[in-house]
mmCIF file of C-alpha atoms in Angstrom:
data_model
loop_
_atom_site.group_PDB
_atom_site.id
_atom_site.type_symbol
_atom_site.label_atom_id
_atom_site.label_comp_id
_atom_site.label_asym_id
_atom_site.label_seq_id
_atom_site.Cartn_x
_atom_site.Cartn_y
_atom_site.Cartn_z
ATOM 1 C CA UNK A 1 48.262 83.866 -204.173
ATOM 2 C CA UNK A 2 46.261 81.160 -204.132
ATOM 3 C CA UNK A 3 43.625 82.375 -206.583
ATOM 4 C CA UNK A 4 44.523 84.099 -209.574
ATOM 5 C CA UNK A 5 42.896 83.980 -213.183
ATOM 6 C CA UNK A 6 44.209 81.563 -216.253
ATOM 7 C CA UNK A 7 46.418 84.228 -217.996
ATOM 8 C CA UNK A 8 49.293 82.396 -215.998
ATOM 9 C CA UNK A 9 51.586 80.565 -218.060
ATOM 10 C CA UNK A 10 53.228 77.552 -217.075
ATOM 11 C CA UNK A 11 52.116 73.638 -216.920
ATOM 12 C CA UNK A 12 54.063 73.085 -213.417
ATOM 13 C CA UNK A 13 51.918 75.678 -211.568
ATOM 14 C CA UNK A 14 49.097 73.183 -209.792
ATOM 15 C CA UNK A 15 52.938 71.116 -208.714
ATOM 16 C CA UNK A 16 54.318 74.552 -207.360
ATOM 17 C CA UNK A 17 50.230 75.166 -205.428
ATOM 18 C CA UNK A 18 50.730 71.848 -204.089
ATOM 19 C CA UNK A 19 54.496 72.114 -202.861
ATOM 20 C CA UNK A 20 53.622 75.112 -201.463
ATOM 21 C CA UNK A 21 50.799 73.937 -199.192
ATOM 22 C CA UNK A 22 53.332 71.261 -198.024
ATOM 23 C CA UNK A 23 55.909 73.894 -197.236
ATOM 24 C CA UNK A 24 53.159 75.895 -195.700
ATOM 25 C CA UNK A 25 53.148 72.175 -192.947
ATOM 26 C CA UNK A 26 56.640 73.272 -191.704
ATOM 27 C CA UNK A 27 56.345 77.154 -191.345
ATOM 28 C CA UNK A 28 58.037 78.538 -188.358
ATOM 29 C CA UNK A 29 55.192 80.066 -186.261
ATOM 30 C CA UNK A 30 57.201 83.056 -185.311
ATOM 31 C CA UNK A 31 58.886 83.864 -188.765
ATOM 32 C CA UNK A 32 55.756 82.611 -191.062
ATOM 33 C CA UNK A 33 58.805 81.007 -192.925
ATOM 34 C CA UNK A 34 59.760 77.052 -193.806
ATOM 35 C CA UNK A 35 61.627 76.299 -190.580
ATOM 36 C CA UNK A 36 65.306 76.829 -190.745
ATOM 37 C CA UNK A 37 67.440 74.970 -188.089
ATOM 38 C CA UNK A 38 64.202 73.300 -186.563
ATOM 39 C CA UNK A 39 63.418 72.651 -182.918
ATOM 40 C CA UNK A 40 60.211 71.479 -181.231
ATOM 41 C CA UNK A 41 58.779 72.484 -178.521
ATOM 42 C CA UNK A 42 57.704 70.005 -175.551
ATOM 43 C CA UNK A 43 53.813 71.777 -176.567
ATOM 44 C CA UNK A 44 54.576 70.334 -179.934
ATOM 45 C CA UNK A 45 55.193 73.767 -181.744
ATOM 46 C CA UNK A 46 57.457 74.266 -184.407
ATOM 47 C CA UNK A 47 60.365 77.012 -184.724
ATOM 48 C CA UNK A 48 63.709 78.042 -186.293
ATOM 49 C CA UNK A 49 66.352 77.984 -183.553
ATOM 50 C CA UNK A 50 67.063 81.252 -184.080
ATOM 51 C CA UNK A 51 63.411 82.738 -184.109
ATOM 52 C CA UNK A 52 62.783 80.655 -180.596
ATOM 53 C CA UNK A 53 66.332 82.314 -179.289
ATOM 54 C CA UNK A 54 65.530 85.508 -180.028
ATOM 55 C CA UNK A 55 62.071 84.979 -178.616
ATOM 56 C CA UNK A 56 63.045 83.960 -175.139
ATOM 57 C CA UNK A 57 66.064 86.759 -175.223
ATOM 58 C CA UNK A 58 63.390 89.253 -175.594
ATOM 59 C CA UNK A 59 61.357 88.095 -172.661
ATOM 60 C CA UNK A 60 63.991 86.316 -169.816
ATOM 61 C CA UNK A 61 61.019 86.763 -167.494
ATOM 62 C CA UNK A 62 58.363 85.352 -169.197
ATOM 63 C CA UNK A 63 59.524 82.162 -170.900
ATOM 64 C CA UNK A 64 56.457 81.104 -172.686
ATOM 65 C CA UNK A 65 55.792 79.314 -176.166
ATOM 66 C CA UNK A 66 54.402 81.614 -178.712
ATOM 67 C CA UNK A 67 51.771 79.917 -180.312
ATOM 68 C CA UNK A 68 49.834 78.081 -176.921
ATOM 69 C CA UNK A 69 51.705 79.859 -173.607
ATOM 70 C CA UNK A 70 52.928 76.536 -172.271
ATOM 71 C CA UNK A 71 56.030 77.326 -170.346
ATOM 72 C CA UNK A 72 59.257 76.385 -172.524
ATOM 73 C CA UNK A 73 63.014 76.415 -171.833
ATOM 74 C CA UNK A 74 65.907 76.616 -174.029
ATOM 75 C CA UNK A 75 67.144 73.381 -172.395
ATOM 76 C CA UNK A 76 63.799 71.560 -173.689
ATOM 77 C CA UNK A 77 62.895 72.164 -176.943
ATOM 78 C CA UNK A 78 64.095 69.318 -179.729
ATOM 79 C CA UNK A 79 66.163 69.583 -183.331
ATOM 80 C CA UNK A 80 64.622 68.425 -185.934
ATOM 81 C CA UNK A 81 67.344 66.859 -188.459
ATOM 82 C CA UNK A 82 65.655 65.824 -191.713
ATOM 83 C CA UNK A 83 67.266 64.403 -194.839
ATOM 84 C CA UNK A 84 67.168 67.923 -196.736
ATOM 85 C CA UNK A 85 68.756 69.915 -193.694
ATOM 86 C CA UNK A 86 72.031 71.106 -193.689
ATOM 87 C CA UNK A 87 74.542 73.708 -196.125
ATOM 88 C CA UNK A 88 72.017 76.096 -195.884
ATOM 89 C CA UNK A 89 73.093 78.995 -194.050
ATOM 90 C CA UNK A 90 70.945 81.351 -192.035
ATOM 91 C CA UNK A 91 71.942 84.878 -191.887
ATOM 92 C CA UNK A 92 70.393 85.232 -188.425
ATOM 93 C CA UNK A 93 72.426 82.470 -187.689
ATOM 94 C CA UNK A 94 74.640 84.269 -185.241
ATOM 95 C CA UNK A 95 73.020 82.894 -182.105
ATOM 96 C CA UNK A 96 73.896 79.830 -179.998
ATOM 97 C CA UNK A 97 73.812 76.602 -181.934
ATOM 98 C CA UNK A 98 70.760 74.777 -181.385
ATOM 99 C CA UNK A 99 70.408 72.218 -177.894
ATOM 100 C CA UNK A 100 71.612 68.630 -179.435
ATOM 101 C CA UNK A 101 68.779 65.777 -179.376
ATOM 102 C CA UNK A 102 68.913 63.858 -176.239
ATOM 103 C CA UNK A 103 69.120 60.280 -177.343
ATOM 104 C CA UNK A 104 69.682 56.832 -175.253
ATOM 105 C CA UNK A 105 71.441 53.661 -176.060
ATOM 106 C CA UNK A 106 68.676 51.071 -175.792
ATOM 107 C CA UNK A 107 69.203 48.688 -173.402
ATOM 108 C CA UNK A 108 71.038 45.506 -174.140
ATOM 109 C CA UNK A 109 69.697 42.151 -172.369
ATOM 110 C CA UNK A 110 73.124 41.532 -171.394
ATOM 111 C CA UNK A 111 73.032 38.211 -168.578
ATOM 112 C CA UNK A 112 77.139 38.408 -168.123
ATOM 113 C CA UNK A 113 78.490 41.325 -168.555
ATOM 114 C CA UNK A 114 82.051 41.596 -168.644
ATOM 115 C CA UNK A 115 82.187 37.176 -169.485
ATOM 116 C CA UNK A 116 83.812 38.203 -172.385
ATOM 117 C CA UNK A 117 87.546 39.855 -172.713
ATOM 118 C CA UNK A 118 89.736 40.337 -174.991
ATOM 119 C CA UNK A 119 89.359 43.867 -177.199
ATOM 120 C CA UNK A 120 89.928 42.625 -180.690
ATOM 121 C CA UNK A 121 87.122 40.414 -181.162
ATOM 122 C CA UNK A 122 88.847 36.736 -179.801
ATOM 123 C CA UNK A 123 86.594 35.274 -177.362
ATOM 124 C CA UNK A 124 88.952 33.785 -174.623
ATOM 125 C CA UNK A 125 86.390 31.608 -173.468
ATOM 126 C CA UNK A 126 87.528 27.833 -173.533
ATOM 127 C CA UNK A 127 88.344 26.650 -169.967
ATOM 128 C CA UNK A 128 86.614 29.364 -167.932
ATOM 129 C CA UNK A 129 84.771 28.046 -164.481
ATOM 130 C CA UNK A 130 84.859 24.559 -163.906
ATOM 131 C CA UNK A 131 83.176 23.842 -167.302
ATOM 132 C CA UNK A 132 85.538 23.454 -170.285
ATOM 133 C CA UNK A 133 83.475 23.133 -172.975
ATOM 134 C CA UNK A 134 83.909 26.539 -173.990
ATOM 135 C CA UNK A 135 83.182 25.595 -177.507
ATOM 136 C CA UNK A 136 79.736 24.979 -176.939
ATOM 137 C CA UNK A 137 79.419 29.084 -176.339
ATOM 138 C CA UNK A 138 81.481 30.221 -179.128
ATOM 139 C CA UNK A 139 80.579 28.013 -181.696
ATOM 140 C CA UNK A 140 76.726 28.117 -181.027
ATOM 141 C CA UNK A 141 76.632 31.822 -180.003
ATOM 142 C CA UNK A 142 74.230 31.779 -177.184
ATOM 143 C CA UNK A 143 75.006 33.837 -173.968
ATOM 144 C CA UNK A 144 75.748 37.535 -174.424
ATOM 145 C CA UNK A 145 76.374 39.498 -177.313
ATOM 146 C CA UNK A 146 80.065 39.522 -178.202
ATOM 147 C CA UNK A 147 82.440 41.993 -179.982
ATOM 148 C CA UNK A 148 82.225 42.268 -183.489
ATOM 149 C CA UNK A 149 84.843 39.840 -184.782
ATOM 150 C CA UNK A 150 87.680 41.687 -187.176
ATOM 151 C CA UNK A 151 86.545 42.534 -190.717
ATOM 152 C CA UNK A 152 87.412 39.304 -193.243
ATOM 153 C CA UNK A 153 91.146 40.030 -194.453
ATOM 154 C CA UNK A 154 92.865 41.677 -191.945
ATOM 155 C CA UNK A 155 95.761 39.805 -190.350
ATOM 156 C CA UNK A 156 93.967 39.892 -187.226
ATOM 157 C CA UNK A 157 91.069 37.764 -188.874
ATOM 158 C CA UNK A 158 93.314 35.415 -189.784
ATOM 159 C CA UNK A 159 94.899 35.026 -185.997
ATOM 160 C CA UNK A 160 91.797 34.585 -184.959
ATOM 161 C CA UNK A 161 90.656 32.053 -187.395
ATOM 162 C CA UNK A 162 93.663 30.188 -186.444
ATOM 163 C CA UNK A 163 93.494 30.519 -182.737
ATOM 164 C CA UNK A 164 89.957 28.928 -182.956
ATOM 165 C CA UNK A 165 90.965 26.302 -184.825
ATOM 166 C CA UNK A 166 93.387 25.225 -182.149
ATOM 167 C CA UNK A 167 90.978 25.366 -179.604
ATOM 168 C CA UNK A 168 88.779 23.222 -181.176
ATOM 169 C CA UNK A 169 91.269 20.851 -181.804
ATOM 170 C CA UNK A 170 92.348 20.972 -177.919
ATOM 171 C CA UNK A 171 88.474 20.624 -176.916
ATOM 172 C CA UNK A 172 88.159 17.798 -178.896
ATOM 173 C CA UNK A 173 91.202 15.666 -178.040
ATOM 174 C CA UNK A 174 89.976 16.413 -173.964
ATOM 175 C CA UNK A 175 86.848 14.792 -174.980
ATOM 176 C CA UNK A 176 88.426 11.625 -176.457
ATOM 177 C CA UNK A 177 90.615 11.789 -173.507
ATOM 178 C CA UNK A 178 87.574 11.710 -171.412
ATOM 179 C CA UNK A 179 85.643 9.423 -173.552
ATOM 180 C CA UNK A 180 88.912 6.946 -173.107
ATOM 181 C CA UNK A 181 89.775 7.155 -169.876
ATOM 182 C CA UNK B 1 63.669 97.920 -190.945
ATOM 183 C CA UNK B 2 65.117 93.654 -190.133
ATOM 184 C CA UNK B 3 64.622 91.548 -192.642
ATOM 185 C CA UNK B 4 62.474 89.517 -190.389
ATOM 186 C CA UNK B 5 59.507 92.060 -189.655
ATOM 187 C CA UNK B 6 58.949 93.513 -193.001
ATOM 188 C CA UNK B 7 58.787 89.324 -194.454
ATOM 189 C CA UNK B 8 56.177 88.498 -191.658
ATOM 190 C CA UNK B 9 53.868 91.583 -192.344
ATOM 191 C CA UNK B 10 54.065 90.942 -195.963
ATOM 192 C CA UNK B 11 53.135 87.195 -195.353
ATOM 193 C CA UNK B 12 50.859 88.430 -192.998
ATOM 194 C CA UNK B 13 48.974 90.839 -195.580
ATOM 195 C CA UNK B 14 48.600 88.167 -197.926
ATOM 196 C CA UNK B 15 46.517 85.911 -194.783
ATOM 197 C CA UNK B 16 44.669 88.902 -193.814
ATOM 198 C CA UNK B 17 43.087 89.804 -197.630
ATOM 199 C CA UNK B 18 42.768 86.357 -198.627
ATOM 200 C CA UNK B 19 40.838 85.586 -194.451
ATOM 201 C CA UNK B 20 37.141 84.838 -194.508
ATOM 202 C CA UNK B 21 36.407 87.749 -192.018
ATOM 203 C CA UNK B 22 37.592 90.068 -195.034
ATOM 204 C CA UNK B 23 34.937 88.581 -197.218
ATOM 205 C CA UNK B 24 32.463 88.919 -194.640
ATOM 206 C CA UNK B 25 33.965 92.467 -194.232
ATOM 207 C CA UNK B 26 34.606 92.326 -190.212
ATOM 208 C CA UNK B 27 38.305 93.817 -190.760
ATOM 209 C CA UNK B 28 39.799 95.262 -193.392
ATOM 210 C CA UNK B 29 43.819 96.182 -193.484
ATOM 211 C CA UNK B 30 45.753 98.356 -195.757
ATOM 212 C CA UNK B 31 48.967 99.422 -196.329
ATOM 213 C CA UNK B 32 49.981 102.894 -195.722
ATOM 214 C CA UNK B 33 53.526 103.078 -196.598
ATOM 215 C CA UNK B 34 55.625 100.954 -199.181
ATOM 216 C CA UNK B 35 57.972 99.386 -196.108
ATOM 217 C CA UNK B 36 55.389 97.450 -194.526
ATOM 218 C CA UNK B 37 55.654 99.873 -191.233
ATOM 219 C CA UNK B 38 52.693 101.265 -191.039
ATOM 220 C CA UNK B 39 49.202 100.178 -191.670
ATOM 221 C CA UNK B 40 46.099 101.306 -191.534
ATOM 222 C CA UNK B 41 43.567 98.985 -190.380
ATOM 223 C CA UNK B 42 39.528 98.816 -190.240
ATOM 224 C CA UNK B 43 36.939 96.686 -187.642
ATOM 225 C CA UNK B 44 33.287 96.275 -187.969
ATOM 226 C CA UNK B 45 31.370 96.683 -184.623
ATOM 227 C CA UNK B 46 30.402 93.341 -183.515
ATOM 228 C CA UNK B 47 26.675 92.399 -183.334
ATOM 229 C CA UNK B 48 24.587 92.787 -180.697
ATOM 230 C CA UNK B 49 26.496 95.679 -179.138
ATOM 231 C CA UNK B 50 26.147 99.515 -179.033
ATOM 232 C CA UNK B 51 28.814 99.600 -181.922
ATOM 233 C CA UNK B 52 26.919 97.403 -184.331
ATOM 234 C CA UNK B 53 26.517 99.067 -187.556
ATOM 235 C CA UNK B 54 29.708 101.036 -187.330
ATOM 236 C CA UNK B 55 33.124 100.884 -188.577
ATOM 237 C CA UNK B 56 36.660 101.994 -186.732
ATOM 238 C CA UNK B 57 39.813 103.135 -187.882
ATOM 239 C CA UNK B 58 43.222 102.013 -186.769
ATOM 240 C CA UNK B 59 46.588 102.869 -186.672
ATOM 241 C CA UNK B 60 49.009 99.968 -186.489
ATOM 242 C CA UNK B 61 52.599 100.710 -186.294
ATOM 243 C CA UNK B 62 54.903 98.104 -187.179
ATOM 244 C CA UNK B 63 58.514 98.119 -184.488
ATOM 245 C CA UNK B 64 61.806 96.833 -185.881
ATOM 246 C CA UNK B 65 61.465 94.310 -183.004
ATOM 247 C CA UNK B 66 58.597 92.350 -184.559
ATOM 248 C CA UNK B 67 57.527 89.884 -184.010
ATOM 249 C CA UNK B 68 59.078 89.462 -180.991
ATOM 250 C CA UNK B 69 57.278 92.747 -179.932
ATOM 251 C CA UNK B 70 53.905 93.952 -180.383
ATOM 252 C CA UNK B 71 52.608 96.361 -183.439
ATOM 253 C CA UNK B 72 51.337 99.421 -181.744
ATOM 254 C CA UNK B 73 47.814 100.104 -182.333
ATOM 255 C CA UNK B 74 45.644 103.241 -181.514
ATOM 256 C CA UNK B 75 42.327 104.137 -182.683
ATOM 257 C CA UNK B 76 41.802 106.965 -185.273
ATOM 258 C CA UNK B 77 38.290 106.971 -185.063
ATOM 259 C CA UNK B 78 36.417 108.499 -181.624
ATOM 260 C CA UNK B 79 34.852 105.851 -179.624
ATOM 261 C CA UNK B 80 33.315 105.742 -176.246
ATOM 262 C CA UNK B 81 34.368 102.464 -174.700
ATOM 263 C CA UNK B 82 36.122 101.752 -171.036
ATOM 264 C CA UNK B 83 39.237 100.386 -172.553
ATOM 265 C CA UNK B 84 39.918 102.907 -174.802
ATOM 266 C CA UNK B 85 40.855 106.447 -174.287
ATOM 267 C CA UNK B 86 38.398 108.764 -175.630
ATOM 268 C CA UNK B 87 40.567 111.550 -176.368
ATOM 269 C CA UNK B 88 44.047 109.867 -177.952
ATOM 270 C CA UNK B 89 42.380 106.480 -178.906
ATOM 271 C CA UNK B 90 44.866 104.515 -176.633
ATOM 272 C CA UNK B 91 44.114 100.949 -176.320
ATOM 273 C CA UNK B 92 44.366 98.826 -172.869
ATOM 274 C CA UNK B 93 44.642 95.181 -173.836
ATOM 275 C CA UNK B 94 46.771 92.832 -172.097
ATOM 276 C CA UNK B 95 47.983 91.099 -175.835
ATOM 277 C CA UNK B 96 49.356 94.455 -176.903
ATOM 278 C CA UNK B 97 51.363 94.585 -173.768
ATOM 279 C CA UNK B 98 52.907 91.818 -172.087
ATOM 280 C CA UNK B 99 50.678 89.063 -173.213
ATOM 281 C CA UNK B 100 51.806 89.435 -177.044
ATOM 282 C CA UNK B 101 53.442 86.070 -178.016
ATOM 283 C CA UNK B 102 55.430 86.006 -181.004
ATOM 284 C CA UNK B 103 52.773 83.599 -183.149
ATOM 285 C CA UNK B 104 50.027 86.342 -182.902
ATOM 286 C CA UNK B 105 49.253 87.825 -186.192
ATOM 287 C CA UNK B 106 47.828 91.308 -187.531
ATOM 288 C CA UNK B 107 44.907 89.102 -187.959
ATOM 289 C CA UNK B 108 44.456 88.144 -184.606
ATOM 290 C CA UNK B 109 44.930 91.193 -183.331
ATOM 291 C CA UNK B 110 42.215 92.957 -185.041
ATOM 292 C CA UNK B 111 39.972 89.549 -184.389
ATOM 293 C CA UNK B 112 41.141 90.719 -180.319
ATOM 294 C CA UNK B 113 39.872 93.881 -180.688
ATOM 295 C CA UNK B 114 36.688 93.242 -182.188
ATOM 296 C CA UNK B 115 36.237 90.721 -179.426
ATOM 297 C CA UNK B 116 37.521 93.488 -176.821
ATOM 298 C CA UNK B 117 34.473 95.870 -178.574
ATOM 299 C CA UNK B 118 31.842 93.162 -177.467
ATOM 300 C CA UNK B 119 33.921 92.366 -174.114
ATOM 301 C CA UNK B 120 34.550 95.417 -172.328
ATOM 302 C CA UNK B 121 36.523 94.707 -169.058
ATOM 303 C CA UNK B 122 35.781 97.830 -166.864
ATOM 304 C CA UNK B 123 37.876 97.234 -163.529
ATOM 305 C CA UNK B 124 41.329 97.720 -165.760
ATOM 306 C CA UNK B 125 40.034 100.428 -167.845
ATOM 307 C CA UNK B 126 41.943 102.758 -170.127
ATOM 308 C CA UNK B 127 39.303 105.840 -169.709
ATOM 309 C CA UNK B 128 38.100 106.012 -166.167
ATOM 310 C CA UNK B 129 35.201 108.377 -166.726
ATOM 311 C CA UNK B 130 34.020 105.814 -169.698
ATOM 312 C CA UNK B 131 34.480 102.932 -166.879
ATOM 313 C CA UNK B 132 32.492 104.597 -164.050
ATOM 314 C CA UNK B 133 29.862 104.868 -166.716
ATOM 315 C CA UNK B 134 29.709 101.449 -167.673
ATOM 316 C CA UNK B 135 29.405 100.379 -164.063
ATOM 317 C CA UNK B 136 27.308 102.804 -162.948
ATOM 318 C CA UNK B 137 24.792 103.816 -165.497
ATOM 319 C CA UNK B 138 25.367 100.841 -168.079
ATOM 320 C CA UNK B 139 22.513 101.823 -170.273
ATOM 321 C CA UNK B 140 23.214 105.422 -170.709
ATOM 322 C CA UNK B 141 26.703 104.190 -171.491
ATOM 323 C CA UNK B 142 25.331 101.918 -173.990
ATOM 324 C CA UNK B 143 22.922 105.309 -175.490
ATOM 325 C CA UNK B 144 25.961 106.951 -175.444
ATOM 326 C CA UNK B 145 28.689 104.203 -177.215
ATOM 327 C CA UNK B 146 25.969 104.144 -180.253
ATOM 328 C CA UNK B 147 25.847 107.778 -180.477
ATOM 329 C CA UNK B 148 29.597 108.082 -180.429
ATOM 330 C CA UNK B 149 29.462 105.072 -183.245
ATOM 331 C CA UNK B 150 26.951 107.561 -185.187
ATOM 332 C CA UNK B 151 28.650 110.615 -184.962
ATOM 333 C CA UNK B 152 32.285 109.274 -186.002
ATOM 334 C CA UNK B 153 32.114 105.736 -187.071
ATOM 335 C CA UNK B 154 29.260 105.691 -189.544
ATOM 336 C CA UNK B 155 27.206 103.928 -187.281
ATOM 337 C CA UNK B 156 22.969 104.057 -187.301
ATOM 338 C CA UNK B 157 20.731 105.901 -184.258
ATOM 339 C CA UNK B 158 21.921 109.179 -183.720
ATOM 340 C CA UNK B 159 19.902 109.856 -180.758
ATOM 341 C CA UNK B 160 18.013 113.246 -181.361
ATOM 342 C CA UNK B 161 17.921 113.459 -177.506
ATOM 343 C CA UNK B 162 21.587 113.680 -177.377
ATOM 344 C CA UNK B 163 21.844 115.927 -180.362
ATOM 345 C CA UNK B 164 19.439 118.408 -179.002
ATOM 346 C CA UNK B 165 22.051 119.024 -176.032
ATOM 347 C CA UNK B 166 24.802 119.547 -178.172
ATOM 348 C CA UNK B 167 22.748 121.850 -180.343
ATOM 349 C CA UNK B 168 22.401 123.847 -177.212
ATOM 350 C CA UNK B 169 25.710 124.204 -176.320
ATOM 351 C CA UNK B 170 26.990 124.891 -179.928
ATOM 352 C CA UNK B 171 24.547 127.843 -179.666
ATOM 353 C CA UNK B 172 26.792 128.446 -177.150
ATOM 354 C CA UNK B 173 29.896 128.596 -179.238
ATOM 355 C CA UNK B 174 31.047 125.463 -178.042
ATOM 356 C CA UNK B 175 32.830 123.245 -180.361
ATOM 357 C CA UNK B 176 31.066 120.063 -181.281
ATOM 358 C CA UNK B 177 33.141 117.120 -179.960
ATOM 359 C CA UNK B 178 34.439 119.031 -176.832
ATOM 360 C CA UNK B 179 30.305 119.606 -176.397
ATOM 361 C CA UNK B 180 30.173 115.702 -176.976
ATOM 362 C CA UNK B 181 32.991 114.470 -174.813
ATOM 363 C CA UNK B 182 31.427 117.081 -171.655
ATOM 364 C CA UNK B 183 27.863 116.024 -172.190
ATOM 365 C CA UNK B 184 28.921 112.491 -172.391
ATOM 366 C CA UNK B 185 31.447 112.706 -169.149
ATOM 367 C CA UNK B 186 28.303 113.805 -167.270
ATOM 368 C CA UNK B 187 26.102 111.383 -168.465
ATOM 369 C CA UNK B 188 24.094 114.220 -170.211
ATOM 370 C CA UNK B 189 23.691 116.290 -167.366
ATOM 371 C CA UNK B 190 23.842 119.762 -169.378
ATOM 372 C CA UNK B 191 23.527 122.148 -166.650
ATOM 373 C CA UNK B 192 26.672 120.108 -165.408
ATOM 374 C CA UNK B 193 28.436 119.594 -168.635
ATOM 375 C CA UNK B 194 27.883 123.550 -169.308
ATOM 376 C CA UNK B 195 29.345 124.375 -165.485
ATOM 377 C CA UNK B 196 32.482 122.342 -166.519
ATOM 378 C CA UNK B 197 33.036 123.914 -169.777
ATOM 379 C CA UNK B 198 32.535 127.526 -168.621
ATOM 380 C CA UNK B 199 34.492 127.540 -165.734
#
């Protein structure tokens, strides 16, 4: 394939050599074939879902990768999902659909949990504990990450907007009151 | 014949002719029919063994089942090795059994047997006469793999020795390779190799 003489016509065929050796990066190792429904195996091999399937179907004894040996399970082999994947159906594609990625929330650095309630984003924080300025928290943000506040027009933005301003107002006639007294 | 099989052994084809050991003419592999079931491949004797110099037929047969199942693979031409059977060419070698994995290639498998040529591994043999020789008389089973390489496989040395014996028993009206397979099962013994043919 790769060598033949000049009587080939065509000015894209050095693009089409080069795509091909790309492709030839993501072959299946079982069906020689640009992997279709891609997994991984924990040795680092690469497969079509349904070419791995049928390989450990044929041996239920002897669960073993097929390029290096390593022992694999169904359970432990990873999808690949790249931008390109998808709409293209398989007709071996009557097997099992392929083990879903196993993927983890990353940890939030959370120092209160539950400090904030309320579900639709109003932080009913002024007056909690025995501190009351609450507006120190919500209007400089520190502490723990808070809802998402509603999305600028809805009627609950507005409620919110409002309610805020009230508080503030309330916080700072308590500190004149202090200040007076 | 699936889909899948007959698209691997073309891609496979292409690897084999385009390999380096095809330019160095180690293997060689050919197709026999037009469905990409059978084929009909070739190995070079590796160096520095009794079947240097000579070159071996093979019969690969292509299942439905491939990959995930191994091509089944005989050899056409005679050869006098432990692993081997000397009379239907039947190979013993773990990868066409239950070590095939699904990645292995037509390449690799006649790469395996070329290695299992230089490699014997006589306490799992295929031909237990061939075995007992290896152990026992290892260089008369070395005379005797090169003359086997001569007489079928194209190989050099054809051991005038050896030939004398089976000139004898053709005289006889013996038939050449059954004179060759008794002379060789009694490590050229002919008063014994005659005994067992005429009784």
């Amino acid at each position: 394939m790769a060598t033949s003489s000049g009587s080939e016509p065509g000015p894209s065929r050095e693009g089409e050599e080069n795509k091909e050796k790309d492709e030839r990066m993501f072959e299946c190792n079982i069906c020689l074939d640009t992997a279709r429904d891609a997994v991984v195996s924990m040795c680092g091999h690469l497969f079509c879902w349904p070419c791995l399937h049928q390989w450990l179907d044929t041996r239920p004894n002897r669960q073993v990768c097929p390029v290096c040996k390593a022992v694999i399970s169904k359970d432990k082999v990873i999808p690949l999902y790249g931008r390109g994947s998808g709409k293209q159906e398989d007709p071996r594609n009557k097997v099992p659909p392929r083990p879903p990625g196993h993927r983890t929330e990353p940890e939030n650095t959370n120092g209160f949990p539950g400090f904030g309630f309320g579900d639709g984003g109003f932080q009913m924080s002024f007056g909690i504990g025995a501190f009351p300025f609450s507006f120190f928290t919500s209007s400089f943000n520190f502490g723990e990450p808070r809802p998402n506040p509603a999305p600028v027009g809805t009627p609950q933005f507005g409620e919110e907007q409002f309610l805020s301003r009230v508080f503030l107002y309330i916080a700072c006639v308590f500190i004149l009151w202090l200040l007076l007294a | 014949m699936a889909n899948i099989a007959a698209q691997r052994i073309k891609r496979e084809f292409r690897e084999v002719v385009t390999s380096e050991e095809v330019q160095r003419c180690a293997i060689k592999l050919e197709l026999v029919n037009d469905s990409f079931t059978e084929l009909r491949g070739e190995i070079g004797g590796p160096p520095d063994t009794p079947y240097e110099g000579a070159n071996y037929v093979l019969e690969i047969k292509v299942p439905e089942t491939y990959p995930f199942n191994p091509p089944k693979v005989r050899f056409v031409t005679k050869i006098w090795h432990p692993n081997i059977s000397s009379v239907t060419g039947a190979i013993c070698l773990d990868i066409l059994k239950d070590q095939w994995a699904a990645a292995m290639t037509l390449r690799t498998v006649l790469l395996s047997l070329q290695a299992l040529l230089a490699a014997a591994e006589p306490d799992d043999p295929q031909d237990a006469v061939v075995a007992r020789q290896y152990k026992e008389k290892n260089d008369l089973f070395r005379l005797t793999a090169r003359h086997w390489g001569a007489a079928y496989a194209g190989g050099p040395d054809r051991n005038s020795d050896f030939e004398n014996k089976i000139r004898r028993l053709l005289d006889m009206g013996v038939e050449e390779h059954k004179a060759r397979v008794a002379l060789s099962s009694y490590d050229w013994d002919l008063e014994r190799a005659t005994e067992q043919l005429f009784s």
